[in-house]
Tab-separated table of C-alpha atoms in Angstrom:
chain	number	residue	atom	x	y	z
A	1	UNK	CA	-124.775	-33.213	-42.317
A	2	UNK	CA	-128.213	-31.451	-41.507
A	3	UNK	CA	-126.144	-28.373	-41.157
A	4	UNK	CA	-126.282	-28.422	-44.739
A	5	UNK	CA	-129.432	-28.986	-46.034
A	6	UNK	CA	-131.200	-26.427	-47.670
A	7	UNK	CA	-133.741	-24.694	-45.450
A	8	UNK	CA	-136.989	-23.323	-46.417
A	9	UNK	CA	-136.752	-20.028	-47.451
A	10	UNK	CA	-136.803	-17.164	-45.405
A	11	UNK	CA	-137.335	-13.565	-46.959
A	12	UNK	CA	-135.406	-11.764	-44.502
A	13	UNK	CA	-132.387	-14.057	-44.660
A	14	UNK	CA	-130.177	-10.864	-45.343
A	15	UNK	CA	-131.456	-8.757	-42.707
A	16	UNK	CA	-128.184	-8.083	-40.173
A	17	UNK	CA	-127.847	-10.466	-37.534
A	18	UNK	CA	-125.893	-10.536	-34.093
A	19	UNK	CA	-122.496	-12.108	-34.948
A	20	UNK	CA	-121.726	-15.640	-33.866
A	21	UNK	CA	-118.768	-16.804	-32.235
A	22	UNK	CA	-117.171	-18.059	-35.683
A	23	UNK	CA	-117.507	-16.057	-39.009
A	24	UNK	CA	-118.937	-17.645	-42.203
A	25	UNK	CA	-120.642	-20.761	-40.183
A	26	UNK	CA	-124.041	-20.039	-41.193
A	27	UNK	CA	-123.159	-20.177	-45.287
A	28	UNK	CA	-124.481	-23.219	-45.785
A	29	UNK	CA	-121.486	-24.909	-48.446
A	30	UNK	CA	-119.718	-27.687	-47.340
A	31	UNK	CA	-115.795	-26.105	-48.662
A	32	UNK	CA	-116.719	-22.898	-46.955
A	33	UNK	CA	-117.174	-24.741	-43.759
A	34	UNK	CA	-114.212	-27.032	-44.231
A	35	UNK	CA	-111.863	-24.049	-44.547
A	36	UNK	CA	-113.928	-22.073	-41.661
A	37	UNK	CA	-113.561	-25.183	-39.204
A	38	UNK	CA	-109.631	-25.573	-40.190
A	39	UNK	CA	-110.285	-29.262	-41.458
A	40	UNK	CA	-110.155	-28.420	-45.220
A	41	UNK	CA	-107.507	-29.592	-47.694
A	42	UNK	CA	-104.052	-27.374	-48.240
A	43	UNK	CA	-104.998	-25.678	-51.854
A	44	UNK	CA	-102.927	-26.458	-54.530
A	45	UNK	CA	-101.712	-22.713	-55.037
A	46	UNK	CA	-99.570	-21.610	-52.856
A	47	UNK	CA	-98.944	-17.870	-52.714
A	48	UNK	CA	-95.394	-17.032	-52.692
A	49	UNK	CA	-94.829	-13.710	-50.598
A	50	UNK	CA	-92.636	-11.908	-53.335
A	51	UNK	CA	-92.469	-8.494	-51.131
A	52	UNK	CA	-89.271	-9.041	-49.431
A	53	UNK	CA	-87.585	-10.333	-52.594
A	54	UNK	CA	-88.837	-7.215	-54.617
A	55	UNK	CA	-87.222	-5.329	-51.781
A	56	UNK	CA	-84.387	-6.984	-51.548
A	57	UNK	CA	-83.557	-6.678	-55.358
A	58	UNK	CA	-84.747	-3.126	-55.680
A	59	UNK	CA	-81.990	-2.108	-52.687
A	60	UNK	CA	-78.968	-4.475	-54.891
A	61	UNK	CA	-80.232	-2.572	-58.384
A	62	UNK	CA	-80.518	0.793	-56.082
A	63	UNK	CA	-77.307	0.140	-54.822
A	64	UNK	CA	-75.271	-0.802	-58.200
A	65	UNK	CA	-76.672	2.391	-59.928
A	66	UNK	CA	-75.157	4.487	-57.260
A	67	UNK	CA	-72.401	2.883	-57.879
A	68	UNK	CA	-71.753	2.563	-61.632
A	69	UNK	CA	-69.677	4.473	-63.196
A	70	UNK	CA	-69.842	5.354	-66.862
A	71	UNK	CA	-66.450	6.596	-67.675
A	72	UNK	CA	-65.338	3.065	-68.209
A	73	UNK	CA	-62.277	0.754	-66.559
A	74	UNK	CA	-58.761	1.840	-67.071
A	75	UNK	CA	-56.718	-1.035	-67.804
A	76	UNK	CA	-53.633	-1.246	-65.218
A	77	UNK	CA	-50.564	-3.580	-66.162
A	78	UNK	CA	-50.634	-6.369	-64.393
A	79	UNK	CA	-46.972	-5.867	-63.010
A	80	UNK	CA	-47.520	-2.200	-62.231
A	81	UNK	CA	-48.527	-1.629	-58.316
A	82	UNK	CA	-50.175	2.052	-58.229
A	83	UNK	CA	-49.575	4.616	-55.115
A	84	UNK	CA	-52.354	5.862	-53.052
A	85	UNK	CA	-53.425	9.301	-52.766
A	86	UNK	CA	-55.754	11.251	-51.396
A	87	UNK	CA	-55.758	14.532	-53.474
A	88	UNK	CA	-56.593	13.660	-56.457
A	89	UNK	CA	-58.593	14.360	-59.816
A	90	UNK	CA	-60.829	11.902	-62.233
A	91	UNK	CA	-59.257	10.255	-64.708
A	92	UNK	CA	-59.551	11.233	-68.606
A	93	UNK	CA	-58.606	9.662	-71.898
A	94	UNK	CA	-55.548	9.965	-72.574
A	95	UNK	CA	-52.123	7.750	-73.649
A	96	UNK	CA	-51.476	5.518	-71.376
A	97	UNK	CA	-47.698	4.939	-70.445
A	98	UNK	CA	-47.116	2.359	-67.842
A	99	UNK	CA	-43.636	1.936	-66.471
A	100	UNK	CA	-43.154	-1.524	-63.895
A	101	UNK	CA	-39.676	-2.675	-62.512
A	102	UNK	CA	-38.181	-3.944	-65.781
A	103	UNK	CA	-39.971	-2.578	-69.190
A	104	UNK	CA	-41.982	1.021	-70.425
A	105	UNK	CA	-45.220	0.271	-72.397
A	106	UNK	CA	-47.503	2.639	-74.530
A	107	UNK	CA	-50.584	2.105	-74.944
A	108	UNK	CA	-49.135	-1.981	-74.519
A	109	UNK	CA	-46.441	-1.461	-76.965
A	110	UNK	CA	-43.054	-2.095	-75.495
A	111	UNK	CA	-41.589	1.698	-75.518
A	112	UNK	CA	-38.037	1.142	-73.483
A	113	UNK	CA	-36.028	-0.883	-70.244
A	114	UNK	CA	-36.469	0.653	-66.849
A	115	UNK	CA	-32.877	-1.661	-66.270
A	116	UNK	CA	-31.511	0.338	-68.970
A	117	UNK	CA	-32.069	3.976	-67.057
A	118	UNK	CA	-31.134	2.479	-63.792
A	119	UNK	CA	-27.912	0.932	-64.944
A	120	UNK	CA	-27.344	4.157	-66.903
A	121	UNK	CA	-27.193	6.077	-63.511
A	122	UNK	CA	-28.681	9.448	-65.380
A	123	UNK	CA	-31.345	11.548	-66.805
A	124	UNK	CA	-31.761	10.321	-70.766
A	125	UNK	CA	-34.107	10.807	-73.608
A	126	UNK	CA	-35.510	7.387	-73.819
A	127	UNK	CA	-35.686	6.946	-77.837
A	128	UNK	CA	-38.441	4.312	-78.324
A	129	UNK	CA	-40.834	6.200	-75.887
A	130	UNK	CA	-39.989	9.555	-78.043
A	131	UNK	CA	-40.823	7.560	-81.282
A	132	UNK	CA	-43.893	5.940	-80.292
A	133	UNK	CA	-45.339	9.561	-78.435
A	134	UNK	CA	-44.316	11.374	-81.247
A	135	UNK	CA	-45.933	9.139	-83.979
A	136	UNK	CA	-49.143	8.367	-81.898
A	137	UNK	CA	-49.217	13.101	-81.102
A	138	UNK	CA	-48.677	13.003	-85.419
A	139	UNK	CA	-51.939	10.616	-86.141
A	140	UNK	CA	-53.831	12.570	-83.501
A	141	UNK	CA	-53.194	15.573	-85.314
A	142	UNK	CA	-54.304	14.265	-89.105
A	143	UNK	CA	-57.216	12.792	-87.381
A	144	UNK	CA	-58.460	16.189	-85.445
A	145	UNK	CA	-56.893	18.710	-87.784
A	146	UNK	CA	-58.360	21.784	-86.567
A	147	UNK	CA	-58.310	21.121	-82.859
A	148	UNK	CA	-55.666	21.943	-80.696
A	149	UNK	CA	-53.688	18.992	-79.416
A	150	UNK	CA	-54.192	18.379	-75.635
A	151	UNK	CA	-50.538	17.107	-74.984
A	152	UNK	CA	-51.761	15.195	-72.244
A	153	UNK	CA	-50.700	11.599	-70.692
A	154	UNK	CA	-50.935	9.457	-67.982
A	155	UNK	CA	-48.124	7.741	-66.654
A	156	UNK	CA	-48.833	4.171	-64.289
A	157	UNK	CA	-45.816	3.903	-62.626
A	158	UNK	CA	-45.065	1.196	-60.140
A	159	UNK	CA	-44.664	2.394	-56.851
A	160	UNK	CA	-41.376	1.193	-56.324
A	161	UNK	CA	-39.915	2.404	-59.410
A	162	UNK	CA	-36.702	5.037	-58.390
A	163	UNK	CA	-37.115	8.937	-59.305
A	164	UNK	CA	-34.263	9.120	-62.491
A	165	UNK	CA	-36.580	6.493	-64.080
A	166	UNK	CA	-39.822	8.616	-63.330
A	167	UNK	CA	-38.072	11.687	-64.290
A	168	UNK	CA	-36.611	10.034	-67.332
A	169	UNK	CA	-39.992	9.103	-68.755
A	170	UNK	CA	-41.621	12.230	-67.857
A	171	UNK	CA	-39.212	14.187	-69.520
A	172	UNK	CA	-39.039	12.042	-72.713
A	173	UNK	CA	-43.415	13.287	-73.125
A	174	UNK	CA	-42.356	16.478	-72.281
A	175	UNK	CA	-40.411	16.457	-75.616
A	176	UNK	CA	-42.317	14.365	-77.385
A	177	UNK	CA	-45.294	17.068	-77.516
A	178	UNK	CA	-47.145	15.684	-74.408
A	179	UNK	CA	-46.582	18.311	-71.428
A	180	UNK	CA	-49.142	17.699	-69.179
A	181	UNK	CA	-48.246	15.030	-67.687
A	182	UNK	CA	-50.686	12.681	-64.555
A	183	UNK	CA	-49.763	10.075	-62.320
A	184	UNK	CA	-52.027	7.439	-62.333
A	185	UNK	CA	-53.012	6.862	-58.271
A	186	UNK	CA	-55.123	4.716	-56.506
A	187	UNK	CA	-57.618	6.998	-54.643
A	188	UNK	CA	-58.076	6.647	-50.945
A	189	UNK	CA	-61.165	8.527	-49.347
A	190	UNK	CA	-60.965	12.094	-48.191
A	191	UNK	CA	-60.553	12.579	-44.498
A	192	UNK	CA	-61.663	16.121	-44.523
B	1	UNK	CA	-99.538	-8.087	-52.413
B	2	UNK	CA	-98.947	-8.753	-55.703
B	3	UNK	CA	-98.874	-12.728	-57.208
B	4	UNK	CA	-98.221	-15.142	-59.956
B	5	UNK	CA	-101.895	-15.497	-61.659
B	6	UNK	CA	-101.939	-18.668	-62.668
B	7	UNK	CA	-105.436	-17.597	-64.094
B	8	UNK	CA	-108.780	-19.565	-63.884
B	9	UNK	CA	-110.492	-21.363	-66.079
B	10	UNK	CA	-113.528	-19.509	-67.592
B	11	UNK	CA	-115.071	-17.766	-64.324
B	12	UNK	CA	-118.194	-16.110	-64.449
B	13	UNK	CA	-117.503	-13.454	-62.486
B	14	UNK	CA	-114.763	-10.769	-62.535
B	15	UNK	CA	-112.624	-11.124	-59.216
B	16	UNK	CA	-112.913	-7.988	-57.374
B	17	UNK	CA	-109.146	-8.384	-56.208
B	18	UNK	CA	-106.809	-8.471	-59.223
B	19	UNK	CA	-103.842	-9.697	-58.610
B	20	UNK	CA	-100.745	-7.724	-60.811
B	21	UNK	CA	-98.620	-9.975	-62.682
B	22	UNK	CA	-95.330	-9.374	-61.026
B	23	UNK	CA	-92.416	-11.843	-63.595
B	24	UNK	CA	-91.835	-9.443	-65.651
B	25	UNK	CA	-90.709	-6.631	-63.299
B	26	UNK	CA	-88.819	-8.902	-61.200
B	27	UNK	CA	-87.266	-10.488	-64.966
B	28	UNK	CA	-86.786	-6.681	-65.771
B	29	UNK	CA	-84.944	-6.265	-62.156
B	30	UNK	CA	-82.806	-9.149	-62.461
B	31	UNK	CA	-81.170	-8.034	-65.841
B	32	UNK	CA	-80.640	-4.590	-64.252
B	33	UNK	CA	-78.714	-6.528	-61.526
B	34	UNK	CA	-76.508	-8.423	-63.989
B	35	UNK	CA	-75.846	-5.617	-66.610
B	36	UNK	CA	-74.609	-3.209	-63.565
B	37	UNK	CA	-72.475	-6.445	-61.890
B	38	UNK	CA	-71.034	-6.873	-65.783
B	39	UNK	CA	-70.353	-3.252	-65.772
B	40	UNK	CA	-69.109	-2.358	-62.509
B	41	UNK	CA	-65.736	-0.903	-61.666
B	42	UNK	CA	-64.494	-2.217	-58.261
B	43	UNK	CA	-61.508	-0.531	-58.767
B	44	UNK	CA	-61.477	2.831	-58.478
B	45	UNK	CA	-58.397	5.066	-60.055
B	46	UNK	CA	-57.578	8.490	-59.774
B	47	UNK	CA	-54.446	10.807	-61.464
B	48	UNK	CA	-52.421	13.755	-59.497
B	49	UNK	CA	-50.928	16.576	-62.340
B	50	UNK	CA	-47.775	17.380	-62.990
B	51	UNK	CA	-46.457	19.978	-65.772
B	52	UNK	CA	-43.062	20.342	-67.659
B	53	UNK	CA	-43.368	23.629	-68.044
B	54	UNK	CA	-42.777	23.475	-71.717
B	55	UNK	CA	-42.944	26.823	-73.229
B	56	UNK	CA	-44.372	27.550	-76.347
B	57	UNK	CA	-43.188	28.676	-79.232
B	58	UNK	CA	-42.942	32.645	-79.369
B	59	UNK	CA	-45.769	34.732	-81.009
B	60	UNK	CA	-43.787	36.876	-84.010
B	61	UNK	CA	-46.735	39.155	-84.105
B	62	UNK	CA	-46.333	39.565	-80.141
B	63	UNK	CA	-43.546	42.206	-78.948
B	64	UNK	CA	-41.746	40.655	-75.779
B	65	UNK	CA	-41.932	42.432	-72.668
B	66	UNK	CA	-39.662	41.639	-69.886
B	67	UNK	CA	-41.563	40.453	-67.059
B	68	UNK	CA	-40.412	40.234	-63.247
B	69	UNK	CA	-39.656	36.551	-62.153
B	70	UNK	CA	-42.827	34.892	-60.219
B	71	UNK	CA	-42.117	33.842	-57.052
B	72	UNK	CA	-41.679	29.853	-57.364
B	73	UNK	CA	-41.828	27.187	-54.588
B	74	UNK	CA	-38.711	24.993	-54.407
B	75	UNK	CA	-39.573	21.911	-52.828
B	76	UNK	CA	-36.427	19.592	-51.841
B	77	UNK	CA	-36.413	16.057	-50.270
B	78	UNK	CA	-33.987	15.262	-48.431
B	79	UNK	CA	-32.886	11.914	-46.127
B	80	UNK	CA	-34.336	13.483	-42.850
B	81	UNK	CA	-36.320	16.996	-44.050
B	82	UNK	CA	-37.961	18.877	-46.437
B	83	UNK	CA	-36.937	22.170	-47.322
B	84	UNK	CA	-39.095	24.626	-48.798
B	85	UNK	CA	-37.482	27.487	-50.418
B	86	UNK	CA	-39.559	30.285	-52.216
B	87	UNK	CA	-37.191	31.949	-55.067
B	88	UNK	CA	-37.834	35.228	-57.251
B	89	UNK	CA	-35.659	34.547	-60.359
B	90	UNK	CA	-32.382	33.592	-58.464
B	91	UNK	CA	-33.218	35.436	-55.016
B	92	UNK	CA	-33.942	33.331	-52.123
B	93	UNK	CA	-36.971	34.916	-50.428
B	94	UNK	CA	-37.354	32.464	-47.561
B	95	UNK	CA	-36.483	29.560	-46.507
B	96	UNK	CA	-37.632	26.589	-43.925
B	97	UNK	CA	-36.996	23.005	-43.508
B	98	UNK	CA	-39.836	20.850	-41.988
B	99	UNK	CA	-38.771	16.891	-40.524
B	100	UNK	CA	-39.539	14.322	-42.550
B	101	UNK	CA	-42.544	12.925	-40.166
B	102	UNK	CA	-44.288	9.693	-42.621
B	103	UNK	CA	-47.039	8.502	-41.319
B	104	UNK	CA	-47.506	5.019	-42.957
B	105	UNK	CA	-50.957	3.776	-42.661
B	106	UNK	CA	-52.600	-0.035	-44.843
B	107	UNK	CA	-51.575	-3.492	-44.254
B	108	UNK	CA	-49.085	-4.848	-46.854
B	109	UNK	CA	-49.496	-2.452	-49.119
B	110	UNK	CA	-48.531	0.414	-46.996
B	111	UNK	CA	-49.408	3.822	-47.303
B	112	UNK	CA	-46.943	6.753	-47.085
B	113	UNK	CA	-48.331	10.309	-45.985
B	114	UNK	CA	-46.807	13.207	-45.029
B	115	UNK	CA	-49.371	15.560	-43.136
B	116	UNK	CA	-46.812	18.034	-41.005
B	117	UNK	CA	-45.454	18.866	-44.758
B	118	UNK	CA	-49.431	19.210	-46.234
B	119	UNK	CA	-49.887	22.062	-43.158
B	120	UNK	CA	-46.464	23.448	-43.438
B	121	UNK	CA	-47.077	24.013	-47.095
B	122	UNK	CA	-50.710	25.600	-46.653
B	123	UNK	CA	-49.072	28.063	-44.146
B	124	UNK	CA	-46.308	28.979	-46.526
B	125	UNK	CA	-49.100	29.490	-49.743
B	126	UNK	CA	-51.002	31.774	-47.147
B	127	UNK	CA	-47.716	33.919	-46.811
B	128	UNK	CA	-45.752	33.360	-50.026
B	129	UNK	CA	-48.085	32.215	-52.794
B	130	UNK	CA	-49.127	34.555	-55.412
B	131	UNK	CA	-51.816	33.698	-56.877
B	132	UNK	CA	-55.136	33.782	-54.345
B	133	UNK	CA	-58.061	35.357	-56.010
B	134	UNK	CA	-60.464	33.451	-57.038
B	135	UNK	CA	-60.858	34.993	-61.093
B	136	UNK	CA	-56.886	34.379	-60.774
B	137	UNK	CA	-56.945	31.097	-63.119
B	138	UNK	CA	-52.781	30.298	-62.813
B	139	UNK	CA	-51.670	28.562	-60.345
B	140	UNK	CA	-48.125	28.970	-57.747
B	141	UNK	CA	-45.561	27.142	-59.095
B	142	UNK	CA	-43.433	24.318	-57.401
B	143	UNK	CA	-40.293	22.531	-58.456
B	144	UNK	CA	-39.793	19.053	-56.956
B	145	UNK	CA	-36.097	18.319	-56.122
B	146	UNK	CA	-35.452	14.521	-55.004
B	147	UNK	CA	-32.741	12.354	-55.112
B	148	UNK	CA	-32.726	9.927	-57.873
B	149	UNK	CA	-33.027	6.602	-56.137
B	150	UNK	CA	-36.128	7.900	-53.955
B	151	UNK	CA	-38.790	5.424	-54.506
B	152	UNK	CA	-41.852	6.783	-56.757
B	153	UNK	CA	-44.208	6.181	-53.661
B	154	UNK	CA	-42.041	8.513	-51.234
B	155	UNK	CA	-42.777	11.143	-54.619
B	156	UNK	CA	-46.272	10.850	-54.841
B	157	UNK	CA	-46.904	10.892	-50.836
B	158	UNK	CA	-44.974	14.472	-51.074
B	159	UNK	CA	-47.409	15.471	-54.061
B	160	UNK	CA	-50.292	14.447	-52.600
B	161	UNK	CA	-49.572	17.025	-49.295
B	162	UNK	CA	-48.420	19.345	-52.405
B	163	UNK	CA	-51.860	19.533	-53.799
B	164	UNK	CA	-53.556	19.246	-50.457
B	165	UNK	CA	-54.170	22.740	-49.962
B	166	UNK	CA	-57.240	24.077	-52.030
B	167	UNK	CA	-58.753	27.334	-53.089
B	168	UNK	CA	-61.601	28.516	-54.947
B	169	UNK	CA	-61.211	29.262	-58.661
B	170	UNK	CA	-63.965	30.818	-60.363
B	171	UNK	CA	-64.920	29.334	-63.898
B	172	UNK	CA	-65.962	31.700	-67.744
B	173	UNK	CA	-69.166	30.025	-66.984
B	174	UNK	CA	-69.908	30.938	-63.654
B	175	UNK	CA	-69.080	28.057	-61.452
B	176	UNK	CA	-66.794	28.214	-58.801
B	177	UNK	CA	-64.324	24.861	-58.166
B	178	UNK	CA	-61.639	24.251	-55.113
B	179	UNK	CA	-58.523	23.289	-57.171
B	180	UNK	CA	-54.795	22.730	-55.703
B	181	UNK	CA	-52.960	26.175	-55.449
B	182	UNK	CA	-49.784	24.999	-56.538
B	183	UNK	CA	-48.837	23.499	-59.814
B	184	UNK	CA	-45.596	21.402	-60.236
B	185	UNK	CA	-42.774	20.233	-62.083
B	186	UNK	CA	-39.569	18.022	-61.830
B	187	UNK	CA	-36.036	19.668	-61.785
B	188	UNK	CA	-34.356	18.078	-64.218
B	189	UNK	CA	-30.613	17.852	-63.050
């Protein structure tokens, strides 16, 4: 314990010495020593290295902004399974007409029986469709009054679902004031 | 590196290493993370066109002019070939059949494609189709023939080679965009 006893003091203490073999072991405290020697107690605040989580979290929020998309999720019936295409164009807002193996919806709303076409065996003006396209292309117009209606829909047909029912349907807009009509596709990635 | 500061009670001395107080970025990064996972759209869905050539109603104030027919793609699917037939009014112009080669591609869900009809049809545009410049905003017109049981997946893998040849069409505003060159439209029979 002499090691630490206060010596007499020496006015050139801070002049520059030759280095020793271990650093710090002439500062004469006793915890400076303890840590120095590698006998001192483990301090009670450990450092947590937060680097590689900063990283890690920055590439996940990085990755999920790339990825988000702001024009919202289309809603796809349940029973409806989509084709896949390749060329293909973004979706927009439009009425939503989804036909599956037994029942046409608008917008949800049951609009007609895909049984009732195929059992039919021919093209037909499906009634409820008309009624419901025709009502919802009347509100649009009191709502936007001086803008010219778009006359577009989107059609989620199931893939299985035979042409005269397709046809059918897309015929039925057509008269109902809604033209343009889009196939709603799954989109699988370019090979060009 | 930057660490929690717990701080220390009533120093003296300013330490000459501060240490940044990193909870609130990584709080700030962590409700990033969750809004985006809330709001993220795994699914991704796309649409392909169609038209029903609905004309409008006539302009009274407009004096009709006849016009000579465009030349219109008819596109017919048959059991074991398409056959693409390019008609002026009611004259046949030309006509060629290409094999029905699908080449299905997925797991269970499989995947219908037709890419001998997508080059067929870019060759006949090259020859036939009408409408090429790029300041030429209408597109060449095709009329889909298929048999009424055909499945709507068989249809939309013979649109998709439909709209798989592009060309450049030149915007009001400037920009230029590579859009299908044909347009189409069901027969309704």
């Amino acid at each position: 314990m002499d090691r630490f006893q206060r010596k007499h003091h020496d006015p050139h203490a801070h002049v520059i010495h030759a280095p020793h073999k271990r650093l710090m072991s002439k500062v004469p405290l006793r915890f400076v020593w303890n840590k120095v020697s590698g006998h001192g107690p483990k301090s009670p605040n450990a450092a947590l290295n937060l680097v590689s989580f900063i990283d890690f979290l920055m590439v996940t929020v990085i990755f999920l902004l790339m990825s988000f998309s702001a024009s919202g999720e289309m809603t796809v019936d349940k029973n409806v399974k989509l084709p896949k295409a390749e060329n293909v164009e973004d979706m927009i807002d439009a009425p939503m007409i989804a036909v599956n193996g037994n029942q046409i919806l608008v917008d949800g709303t049951l609009a007609g029986s895909t049984r009732a076409i195929e059992e039919l065996g021919r093209l037909q003006k499906i009634d409820e469709l008309f009624a419901l396209l025709k009502n919802k292309r009347e509100l649009w117009k009191q709502l936007q009054p001086n803008k010219p209606f778009p006359g577009v829909c989107i059609l989620q047909v199931d893939q299985q679902v035979p042409a005269l029912v397709v046809k059918s349907v897309f015929q039925t807009a057509a008269f109902a004031g809604y033209p343009n009509v889009s196939f709603m596709v799954g989109k699988i990635p370019s090979t060009n | 590196m930057g660490g929690v500061d717990v701080g220390e009670g009533g120093g003296k001395k300013r330490s000459t290493n501060s240490d940044i107080n990193m909870i609130p970025f990584i709080d700030l990064l962590f409700v990033t993370i969750a809004f985006l996972l809330i709001t993220a759209v795994w699914t991704t869905n796309s649409r392909i066109n169609a038209d029903a050539q609905v004309p409008g109603p006539p302009d009274p104030n407009k004096e009709l002019t006849p016009q000579t027919p465009e030349k219109v793609l008819n596109l017919h699917i048959g059991d074991s070939e398409f056959s693409l037939v390019w008609k002026q009014g009611a004259t046949v112009v030309s006509e060629i059949k290409v094999p029905k080669n699908p080449q299905e591609t997925g797991g269970d869900s499989k995947i219908v494609r037709y890419p001998d009809l997508a080059k067929k049809l870019e060759e006949e545009w090259k020859t036939q189709g009408g409408h090429r410049d790029p300041t030429d905003r209408k597109l060449d017109q095709c009329i889909l023939f298929s048999d009424n049981r055909t499945p709507f997946k068989e249809i939309v893998a013979v649109l998709d080679a439909l709209y798989s040849p592009k060309r450049d069409m030149k915007f009001a505003d400037g920009t230029s965009k590579k859009l299908p060159v044909f347009n189409m439209t069901f027969s309704v029979r």
